[in-house]
Coordinates of N, CA and C in Angstrom, one line a residue:
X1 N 136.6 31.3 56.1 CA 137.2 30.0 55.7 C 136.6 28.8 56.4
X2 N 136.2 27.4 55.7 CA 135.7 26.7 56.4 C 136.6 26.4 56.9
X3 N 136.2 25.6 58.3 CA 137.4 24.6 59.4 C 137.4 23.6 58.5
X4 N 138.5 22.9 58.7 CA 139.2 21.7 58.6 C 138.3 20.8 59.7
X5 N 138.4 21.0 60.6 CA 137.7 19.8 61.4 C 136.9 20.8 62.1
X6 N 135.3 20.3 62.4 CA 133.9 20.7 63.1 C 133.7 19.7 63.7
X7 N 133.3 19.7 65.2 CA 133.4 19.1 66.1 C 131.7 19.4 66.6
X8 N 130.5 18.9 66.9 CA 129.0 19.4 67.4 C 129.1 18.4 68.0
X9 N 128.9 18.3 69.5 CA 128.2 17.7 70.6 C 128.5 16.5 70.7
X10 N 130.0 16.2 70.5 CA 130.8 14.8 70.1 C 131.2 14.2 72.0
X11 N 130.5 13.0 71.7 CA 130.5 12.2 73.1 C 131.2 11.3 73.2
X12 N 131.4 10.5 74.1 CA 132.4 9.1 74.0 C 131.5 8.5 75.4
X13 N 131.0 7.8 75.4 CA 130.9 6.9 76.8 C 131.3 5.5 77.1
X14 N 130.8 4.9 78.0 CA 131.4 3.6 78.4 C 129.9 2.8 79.2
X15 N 129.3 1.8 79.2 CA 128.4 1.3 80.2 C 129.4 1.0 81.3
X16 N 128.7 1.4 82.5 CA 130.0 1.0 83.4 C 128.5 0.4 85.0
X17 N 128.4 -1.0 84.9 CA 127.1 -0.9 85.8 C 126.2 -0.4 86.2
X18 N 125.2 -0.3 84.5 CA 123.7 -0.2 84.2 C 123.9 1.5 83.9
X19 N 124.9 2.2 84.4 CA 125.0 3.7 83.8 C 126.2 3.9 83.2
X20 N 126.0 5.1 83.0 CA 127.1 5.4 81.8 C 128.3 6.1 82.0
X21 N 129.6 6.0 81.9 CA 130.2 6.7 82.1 C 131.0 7.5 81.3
X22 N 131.0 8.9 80.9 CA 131.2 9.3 79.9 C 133.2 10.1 79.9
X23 N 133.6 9.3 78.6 CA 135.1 10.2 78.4 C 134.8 11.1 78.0
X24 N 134.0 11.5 77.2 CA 134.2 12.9 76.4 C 132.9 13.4 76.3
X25 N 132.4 14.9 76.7 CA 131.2 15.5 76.8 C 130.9 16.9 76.0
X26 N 130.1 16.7 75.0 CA 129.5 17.6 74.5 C 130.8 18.5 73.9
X27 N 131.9 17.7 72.9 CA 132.7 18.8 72.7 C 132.2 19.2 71.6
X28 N 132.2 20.9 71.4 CA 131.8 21.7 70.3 C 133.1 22.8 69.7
X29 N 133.8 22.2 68.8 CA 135.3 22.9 68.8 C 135.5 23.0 66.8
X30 N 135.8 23.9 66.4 CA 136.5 24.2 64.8 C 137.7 24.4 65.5
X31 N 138.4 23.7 64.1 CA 140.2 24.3 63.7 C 140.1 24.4 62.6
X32 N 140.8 25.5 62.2 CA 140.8 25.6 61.1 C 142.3 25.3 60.6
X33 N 142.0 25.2 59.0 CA 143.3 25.0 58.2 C 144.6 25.9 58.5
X34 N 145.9 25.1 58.9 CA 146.9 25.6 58.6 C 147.1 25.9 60.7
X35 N 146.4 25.4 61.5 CA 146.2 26.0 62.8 C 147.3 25.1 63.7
X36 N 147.8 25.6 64.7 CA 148.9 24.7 65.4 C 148.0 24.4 66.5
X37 N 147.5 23.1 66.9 CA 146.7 23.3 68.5 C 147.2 22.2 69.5
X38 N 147.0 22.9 70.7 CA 147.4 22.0 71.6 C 146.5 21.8 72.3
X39 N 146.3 20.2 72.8 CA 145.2 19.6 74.0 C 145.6 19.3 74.9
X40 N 145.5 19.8 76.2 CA 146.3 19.7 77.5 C 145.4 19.6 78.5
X41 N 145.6 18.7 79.8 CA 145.0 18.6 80.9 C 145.3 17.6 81.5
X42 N 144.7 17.3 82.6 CA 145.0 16.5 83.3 C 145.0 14.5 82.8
X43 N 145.8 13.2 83.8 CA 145.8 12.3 83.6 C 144.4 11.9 83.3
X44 N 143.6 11.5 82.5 CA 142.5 10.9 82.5 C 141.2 11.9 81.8
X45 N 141.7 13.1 81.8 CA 140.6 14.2 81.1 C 140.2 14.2 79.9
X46 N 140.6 12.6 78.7 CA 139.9 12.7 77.5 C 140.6 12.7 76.3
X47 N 142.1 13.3 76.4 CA 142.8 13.7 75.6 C 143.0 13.2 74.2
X48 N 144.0 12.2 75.0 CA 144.7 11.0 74.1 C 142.7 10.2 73.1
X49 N 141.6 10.2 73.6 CA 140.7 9.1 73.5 C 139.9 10.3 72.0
X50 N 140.3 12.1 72.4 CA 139.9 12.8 71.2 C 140.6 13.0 70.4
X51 N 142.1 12.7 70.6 CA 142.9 12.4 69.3 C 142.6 11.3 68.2
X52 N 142.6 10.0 69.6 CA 141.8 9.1 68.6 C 140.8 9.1 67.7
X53 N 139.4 9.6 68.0 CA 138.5 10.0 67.5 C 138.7 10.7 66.2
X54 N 139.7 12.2 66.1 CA 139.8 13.0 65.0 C 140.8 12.2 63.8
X55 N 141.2 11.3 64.3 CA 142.2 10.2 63.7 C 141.4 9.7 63.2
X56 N 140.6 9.2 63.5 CA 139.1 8.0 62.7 C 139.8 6.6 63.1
X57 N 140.1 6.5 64.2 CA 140.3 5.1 64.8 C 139.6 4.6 65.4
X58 N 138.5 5.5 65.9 CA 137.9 5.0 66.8 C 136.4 5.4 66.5
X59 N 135.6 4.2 66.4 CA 134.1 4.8 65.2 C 132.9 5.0 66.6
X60 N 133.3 4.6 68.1 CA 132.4 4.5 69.2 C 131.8 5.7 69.7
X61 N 131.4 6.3 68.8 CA 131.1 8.1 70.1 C 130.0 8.2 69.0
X62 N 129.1 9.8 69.5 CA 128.2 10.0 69.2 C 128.3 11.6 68.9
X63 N 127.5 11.8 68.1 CA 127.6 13.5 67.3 C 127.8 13.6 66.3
X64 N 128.8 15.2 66.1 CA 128.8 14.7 64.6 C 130.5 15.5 64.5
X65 N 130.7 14.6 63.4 CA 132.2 15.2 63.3 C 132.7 15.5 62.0
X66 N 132.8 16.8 61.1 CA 133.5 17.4 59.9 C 134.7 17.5 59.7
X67 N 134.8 16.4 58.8 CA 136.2 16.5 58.2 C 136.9 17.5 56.5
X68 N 136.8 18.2 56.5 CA 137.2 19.3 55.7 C 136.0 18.7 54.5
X69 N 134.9 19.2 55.4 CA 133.1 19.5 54.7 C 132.8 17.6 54.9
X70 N 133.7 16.6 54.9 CA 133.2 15.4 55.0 C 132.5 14.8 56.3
X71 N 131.5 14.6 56.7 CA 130.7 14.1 57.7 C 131.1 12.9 57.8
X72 N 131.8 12.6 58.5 CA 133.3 11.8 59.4 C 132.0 10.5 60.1
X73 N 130.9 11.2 60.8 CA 130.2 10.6 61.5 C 128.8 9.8 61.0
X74 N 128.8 9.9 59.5 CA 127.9 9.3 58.4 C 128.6 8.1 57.5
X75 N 129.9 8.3 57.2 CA 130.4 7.6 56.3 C 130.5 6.0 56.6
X76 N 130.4 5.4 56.1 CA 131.0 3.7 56.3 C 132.8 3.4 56.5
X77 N 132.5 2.1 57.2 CA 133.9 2.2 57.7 C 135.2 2.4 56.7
X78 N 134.7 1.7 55.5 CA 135.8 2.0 54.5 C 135.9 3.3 53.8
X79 N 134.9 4.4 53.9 CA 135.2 5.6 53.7 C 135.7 6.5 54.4
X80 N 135.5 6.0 56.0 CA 136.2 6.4 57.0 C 137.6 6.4 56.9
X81 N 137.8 5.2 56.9 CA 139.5 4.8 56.3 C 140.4 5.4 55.3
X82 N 139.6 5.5 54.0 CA 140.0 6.2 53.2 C 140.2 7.5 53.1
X83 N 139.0 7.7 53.9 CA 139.5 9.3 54.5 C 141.0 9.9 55.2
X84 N 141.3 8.9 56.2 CA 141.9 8.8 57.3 C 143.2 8.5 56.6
X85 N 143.4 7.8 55.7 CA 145.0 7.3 54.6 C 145.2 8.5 54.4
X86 N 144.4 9.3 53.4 CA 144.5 10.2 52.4 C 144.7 11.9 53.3
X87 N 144.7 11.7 54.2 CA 144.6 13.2 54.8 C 145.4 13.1 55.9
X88 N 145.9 12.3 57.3 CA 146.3 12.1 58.4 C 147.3 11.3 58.6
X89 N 148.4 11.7 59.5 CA 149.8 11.5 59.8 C 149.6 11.3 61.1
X90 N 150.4 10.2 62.0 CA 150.1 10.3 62.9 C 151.9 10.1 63.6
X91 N 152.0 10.7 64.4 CA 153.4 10.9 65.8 C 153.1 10.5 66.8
X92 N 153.6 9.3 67.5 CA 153.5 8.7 68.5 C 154.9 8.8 69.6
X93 N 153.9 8.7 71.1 CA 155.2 8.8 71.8 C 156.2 7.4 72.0
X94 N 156.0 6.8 71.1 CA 156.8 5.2 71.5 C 157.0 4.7 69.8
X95 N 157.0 6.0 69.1 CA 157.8 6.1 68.1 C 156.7 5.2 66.9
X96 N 156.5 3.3 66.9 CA 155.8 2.7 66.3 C 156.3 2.4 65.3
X97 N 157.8 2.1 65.3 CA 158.5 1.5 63.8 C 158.8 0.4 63.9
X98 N 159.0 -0.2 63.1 CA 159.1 -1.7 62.7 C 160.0 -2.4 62.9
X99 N 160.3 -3.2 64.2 CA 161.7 -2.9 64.3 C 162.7 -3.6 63.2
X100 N 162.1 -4.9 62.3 CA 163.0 -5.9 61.4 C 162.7 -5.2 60.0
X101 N 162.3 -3.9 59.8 CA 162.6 -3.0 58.5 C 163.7 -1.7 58.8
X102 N 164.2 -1.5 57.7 CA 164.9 -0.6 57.7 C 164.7 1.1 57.9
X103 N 165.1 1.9 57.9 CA 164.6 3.1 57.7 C 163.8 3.5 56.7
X104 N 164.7 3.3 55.6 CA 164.1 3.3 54.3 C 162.7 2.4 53.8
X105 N 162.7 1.0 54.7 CA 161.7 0.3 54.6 C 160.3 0.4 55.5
X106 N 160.7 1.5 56.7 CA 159.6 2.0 57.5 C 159.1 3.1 56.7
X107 N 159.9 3.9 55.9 CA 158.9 4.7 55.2 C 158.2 4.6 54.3
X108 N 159.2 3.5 53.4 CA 157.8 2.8 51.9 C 156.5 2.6 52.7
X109 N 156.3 1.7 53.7 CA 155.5 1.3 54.1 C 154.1 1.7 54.1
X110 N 154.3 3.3 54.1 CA 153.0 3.7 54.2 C 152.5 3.7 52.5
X111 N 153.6 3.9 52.0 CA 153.6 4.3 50.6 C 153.2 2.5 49.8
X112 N 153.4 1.6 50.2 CA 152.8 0.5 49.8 C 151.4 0.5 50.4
X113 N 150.5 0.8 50.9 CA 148.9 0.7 50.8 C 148.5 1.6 50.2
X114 N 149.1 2.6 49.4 CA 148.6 3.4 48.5 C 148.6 2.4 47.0
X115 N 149.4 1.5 47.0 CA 149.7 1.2 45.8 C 150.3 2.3 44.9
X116 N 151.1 2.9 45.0 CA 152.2 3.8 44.4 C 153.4 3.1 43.7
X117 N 153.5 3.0 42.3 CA 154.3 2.2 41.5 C 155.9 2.4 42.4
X118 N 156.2 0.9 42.3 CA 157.8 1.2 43.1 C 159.0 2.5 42.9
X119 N 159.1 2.5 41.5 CA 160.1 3.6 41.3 C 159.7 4.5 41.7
X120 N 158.1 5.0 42.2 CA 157.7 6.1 42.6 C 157.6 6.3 44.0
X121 N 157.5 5.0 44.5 CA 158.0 4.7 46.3 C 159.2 5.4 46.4
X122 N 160.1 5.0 45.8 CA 161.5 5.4 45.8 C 161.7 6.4 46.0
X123 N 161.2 7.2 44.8 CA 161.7 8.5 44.5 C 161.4 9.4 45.8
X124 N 159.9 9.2 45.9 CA 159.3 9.6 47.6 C 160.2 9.4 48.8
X125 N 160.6 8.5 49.0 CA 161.2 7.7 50.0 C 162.9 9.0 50.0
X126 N 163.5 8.8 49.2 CA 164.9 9.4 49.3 C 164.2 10.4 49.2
X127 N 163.5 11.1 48.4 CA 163.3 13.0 48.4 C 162.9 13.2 50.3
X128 N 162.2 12.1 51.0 CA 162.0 12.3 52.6 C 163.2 12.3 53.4
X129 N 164.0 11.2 52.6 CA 165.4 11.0 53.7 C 166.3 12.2 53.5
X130 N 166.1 13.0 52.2 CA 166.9 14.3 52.2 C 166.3 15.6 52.9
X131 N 164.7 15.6 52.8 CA 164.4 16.5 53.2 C 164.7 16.7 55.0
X132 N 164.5 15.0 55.8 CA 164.9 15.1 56.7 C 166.4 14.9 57.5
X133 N 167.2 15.0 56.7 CA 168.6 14.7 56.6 C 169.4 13.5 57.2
X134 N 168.3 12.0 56.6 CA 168.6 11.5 57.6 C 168.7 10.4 56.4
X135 N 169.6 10.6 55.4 CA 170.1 9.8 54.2 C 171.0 8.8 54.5
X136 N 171.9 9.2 55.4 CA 172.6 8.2 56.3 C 172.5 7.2 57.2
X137 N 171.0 7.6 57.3 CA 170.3 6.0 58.2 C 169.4 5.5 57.6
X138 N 169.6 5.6 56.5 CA 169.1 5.0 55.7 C 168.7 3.0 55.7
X139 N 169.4 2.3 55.7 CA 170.0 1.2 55.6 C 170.1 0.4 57.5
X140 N 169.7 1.0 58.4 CA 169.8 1.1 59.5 C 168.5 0.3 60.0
X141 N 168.9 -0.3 61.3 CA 167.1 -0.6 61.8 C 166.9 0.6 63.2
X142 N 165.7 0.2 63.3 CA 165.2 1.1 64.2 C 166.1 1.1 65.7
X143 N 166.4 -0.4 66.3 CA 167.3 -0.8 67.3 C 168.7 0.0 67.5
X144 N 169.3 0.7 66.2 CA 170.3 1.0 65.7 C 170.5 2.8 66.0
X145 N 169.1 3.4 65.9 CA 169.0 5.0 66.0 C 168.5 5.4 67.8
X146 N 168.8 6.7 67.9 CA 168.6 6.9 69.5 C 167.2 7.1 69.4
X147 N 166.8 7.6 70.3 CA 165.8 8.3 70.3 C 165.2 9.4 69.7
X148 N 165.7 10.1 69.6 CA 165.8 11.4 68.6 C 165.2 11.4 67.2
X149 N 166.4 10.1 67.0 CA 166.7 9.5 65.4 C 165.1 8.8 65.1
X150 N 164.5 8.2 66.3 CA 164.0 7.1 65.8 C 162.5 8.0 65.5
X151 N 162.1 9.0 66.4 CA 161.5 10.0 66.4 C 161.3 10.7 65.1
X152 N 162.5 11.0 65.0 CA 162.5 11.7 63.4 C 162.0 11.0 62.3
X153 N 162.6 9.9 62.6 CA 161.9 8.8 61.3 C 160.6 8.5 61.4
X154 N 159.8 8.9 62.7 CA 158.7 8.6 62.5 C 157.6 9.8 62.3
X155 N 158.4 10.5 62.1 CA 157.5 12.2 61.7 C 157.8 12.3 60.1
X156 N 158.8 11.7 59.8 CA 159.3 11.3 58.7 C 157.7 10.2 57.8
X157 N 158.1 9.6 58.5 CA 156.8 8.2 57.9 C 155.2 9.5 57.8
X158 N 155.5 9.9 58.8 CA 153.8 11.0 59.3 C 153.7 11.8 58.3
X159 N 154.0 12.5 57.2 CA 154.2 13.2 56.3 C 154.5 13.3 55.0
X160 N 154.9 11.7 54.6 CA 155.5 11.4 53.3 C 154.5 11.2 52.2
X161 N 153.5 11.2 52.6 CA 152.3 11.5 51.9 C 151.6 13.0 51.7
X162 N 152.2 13.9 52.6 CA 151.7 15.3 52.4 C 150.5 15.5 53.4
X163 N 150.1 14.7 54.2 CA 148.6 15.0 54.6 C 148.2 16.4 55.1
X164 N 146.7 16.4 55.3 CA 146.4 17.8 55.9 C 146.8 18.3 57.2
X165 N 146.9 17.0 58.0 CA 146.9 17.0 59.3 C 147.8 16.5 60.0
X166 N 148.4 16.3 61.0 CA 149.2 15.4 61.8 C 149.0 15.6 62.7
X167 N 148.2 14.7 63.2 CA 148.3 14.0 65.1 C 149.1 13.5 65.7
X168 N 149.9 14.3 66.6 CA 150.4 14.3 67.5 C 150.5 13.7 68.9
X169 N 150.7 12.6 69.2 CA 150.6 12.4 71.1 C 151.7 11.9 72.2
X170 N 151.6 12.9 72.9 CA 153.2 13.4 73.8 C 153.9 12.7 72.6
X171 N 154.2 13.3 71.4 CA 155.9 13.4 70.9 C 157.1 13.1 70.9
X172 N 157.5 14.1 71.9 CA 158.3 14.0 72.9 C 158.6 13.4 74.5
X173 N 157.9 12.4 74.5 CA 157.6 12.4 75.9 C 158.6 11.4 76.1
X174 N 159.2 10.7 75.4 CA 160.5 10.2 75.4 C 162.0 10.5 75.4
X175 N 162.2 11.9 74.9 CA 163.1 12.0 74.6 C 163.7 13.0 75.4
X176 N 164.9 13.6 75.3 CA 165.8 14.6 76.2 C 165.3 15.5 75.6
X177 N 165.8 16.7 76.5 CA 165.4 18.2 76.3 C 165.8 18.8 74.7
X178 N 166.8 18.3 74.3 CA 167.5 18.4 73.2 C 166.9 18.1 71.8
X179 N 166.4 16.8 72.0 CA 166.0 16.3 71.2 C 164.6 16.5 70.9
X180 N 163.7 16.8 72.1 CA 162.5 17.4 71.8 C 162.4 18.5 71.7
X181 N 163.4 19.4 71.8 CA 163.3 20.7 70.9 C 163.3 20.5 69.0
X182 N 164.1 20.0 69.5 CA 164.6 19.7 67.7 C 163.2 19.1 67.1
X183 N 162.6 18.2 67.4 CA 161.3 18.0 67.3 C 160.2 18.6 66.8
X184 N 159.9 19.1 68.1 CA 159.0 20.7 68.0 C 159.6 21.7 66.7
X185 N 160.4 22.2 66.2 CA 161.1 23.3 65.9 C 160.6 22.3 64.2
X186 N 160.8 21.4 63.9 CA 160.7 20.3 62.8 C 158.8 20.5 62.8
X187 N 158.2 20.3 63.7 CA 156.5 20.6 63.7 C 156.4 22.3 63.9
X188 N 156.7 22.9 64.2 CA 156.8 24.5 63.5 C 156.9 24.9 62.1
X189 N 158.4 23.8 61.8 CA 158.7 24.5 60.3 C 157.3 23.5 59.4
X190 N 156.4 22.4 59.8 CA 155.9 21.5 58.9 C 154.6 22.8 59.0
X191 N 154.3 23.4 60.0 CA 152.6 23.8 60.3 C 153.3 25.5 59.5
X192 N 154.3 26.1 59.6 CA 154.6 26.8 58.6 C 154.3 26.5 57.2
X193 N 154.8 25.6 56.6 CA 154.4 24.9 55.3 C 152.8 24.6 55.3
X194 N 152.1 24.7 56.3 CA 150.4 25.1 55.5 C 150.0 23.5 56.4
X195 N 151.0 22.0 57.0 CA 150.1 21.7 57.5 C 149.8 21.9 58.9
X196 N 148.3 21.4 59.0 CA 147.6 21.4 60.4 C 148.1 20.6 61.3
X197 N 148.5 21.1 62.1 CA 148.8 20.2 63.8 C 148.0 19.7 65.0
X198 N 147.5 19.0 65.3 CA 147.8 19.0 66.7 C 147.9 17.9 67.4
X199 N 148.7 18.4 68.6 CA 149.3 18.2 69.9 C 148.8 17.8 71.0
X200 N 148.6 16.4 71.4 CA 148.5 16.0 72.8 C 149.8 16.2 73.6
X201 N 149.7 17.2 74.5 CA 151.4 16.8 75.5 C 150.8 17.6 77.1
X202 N 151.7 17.3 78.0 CA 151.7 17.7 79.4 C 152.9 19.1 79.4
X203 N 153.5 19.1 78.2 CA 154.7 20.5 78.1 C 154.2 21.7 78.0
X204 N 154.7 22.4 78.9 CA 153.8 23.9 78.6 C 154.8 24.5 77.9
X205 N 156.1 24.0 77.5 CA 157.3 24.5 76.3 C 156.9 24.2 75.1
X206 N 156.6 22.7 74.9 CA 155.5 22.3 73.8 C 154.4 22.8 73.1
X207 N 153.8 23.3 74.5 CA 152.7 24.1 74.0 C 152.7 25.3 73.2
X208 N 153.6 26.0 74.0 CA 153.8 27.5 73.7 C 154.4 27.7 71.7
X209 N 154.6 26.2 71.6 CA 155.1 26.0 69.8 C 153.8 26.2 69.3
X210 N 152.4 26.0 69.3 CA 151.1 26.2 69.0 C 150.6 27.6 68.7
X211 N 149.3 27.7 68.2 CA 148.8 29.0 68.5 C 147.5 29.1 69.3
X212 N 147.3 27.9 69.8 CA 146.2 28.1 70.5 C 146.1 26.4 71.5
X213 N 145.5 26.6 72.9 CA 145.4 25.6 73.9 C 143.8 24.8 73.9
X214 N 143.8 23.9 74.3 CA 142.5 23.5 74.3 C 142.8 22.9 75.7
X215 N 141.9 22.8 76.7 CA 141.8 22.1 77.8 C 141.1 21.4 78.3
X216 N 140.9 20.5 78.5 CA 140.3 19.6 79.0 C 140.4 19.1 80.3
X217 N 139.1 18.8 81.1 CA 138.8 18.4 82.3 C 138.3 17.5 82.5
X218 N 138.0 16.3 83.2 CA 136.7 15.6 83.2 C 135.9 15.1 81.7
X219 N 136.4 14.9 80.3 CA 136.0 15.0 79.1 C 135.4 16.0 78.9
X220 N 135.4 17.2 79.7 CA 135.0 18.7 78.7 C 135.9 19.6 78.5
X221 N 135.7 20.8 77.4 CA 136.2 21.4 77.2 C 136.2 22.5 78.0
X222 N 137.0 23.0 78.7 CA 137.0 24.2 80.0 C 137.7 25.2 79.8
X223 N 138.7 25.2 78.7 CA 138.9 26.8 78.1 C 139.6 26.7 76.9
X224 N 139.8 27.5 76.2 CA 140.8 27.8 75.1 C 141.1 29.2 75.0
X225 N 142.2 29.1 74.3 CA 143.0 30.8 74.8 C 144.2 30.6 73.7
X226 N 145.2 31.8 73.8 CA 146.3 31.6 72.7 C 147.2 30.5 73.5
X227 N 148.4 30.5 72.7 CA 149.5 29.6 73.4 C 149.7 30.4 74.8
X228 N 150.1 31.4 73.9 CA 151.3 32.6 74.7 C 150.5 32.7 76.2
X229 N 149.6 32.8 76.7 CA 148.0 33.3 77.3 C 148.2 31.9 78.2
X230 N 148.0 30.7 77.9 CA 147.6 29.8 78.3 C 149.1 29.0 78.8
X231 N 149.9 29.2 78.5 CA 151.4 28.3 78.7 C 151.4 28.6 79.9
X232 N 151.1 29.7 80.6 CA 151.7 29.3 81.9 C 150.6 29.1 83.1
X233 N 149.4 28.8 82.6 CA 148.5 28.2 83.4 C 147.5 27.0 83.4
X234 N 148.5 26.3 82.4 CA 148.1 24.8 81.7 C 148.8 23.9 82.9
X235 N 147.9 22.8 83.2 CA 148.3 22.4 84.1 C 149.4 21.3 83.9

């Protein structure tokens, strides 16, 4: 099976007086389709900066990078983009909703730069608020849901397009034990349904929802292993 995402000798640096200093070194990494992964390591080891990267936010690095057979690292910025609509969800830990739209109007949202005829926003829009059972807050602003809630609506937004993928970063890093269970358990049943995950977090409970760890140090890659294997020696 090809990977979903091919990763060859993908860099990130910075000039930092007259030399270089590099976030990310020489990563060489496949995931393949349908894979749960988690990226864990220390404050400053690259993480959050190769999420960005596999997101296509960020065009500054060097190598090469495969996006399910598309060369990510050749394309122009608006193919990049287009790529990036049509395939990727992203979950943030500070949620990113709007706060003067509604629930309902945080989710069209994504669905209006598709240009998707209205009654078809629609139809999308409630078939999401039922799937996530959150028909009731519908009409609500974001100021108005806990944490949990507001979370949900944004994994909600991450998916209403179907993408291949969902990027993940700390998730949960907001919310109570409760709530980030429920979370996680919601990204199990989505990576059950065929899509791809991954996971930036510091949780080794988090983790262990994956099927496999990626670790990072210093912007390299320094081990990978299963969840189960790696959960309790993730730092």
């Amino acid at each position: 099976m090809e990977p979903l995402i091919r990763l060859n000798h993908l860099e990130k640096s910075y000039d930092a007086g007259g030399s270089k200093f590099f976030v990310l070194r020489r990563i060489t990494l496949d995931i393949a389709p349908g894979e749960f992964v988690t990226i864990m390591g220390p404050s400053g080891a690259g993480k959050s900066t190769l999420l960005s990267i596999l997101g296509m936010l960020d065009s500054a690095w060097s190598g090469e990078y495969f996006f399910n057979g598309e060369p990510v690292h050749k394309l122009s910025v608006k193919n990049r983009n287009e790529l990036h609509k049509a395939n990727i969800g992203f979950v943030f830990q500070s949620y990113h909703l709007i706060d003067n739209l509604t629930v309902f109007e945080n989710l069209e949202l994504p669905l209006s730069y598709k240009n998707i005829p209205g009654k078809e926003r629609q139809s999308l829009v409630c078939d999401t608020l039922d799937r996530f059972h959150i028909v009731g807050k519908k009409d609500l602003f974001p100021n108005q849901l806990s944490g949990g809630q507001q979370q949900l609506v944004g994994v909600a937004r991450a998916v209403i397009l179907h993408p291949k993928l969902i990027l993940a970063d700390e998730p949960t890093g907001n919310l109570h034990s409760a709530q980030g269970e429920e979370i996680m358990q919601l990204f199990r049943s989505l990576n059950e349904s065929g899509t791809t995950i991954i996971q930036v977090t510091h949780s080794e409970s988090n983790a262990a929802y994956g099927h496999r760890i990626i670790q990072l140090k210093d912007g390299w890659v320094v081990s990978g292993a299963t969840a189960a294997t790696a959960a309790g020696t993730a730092p």
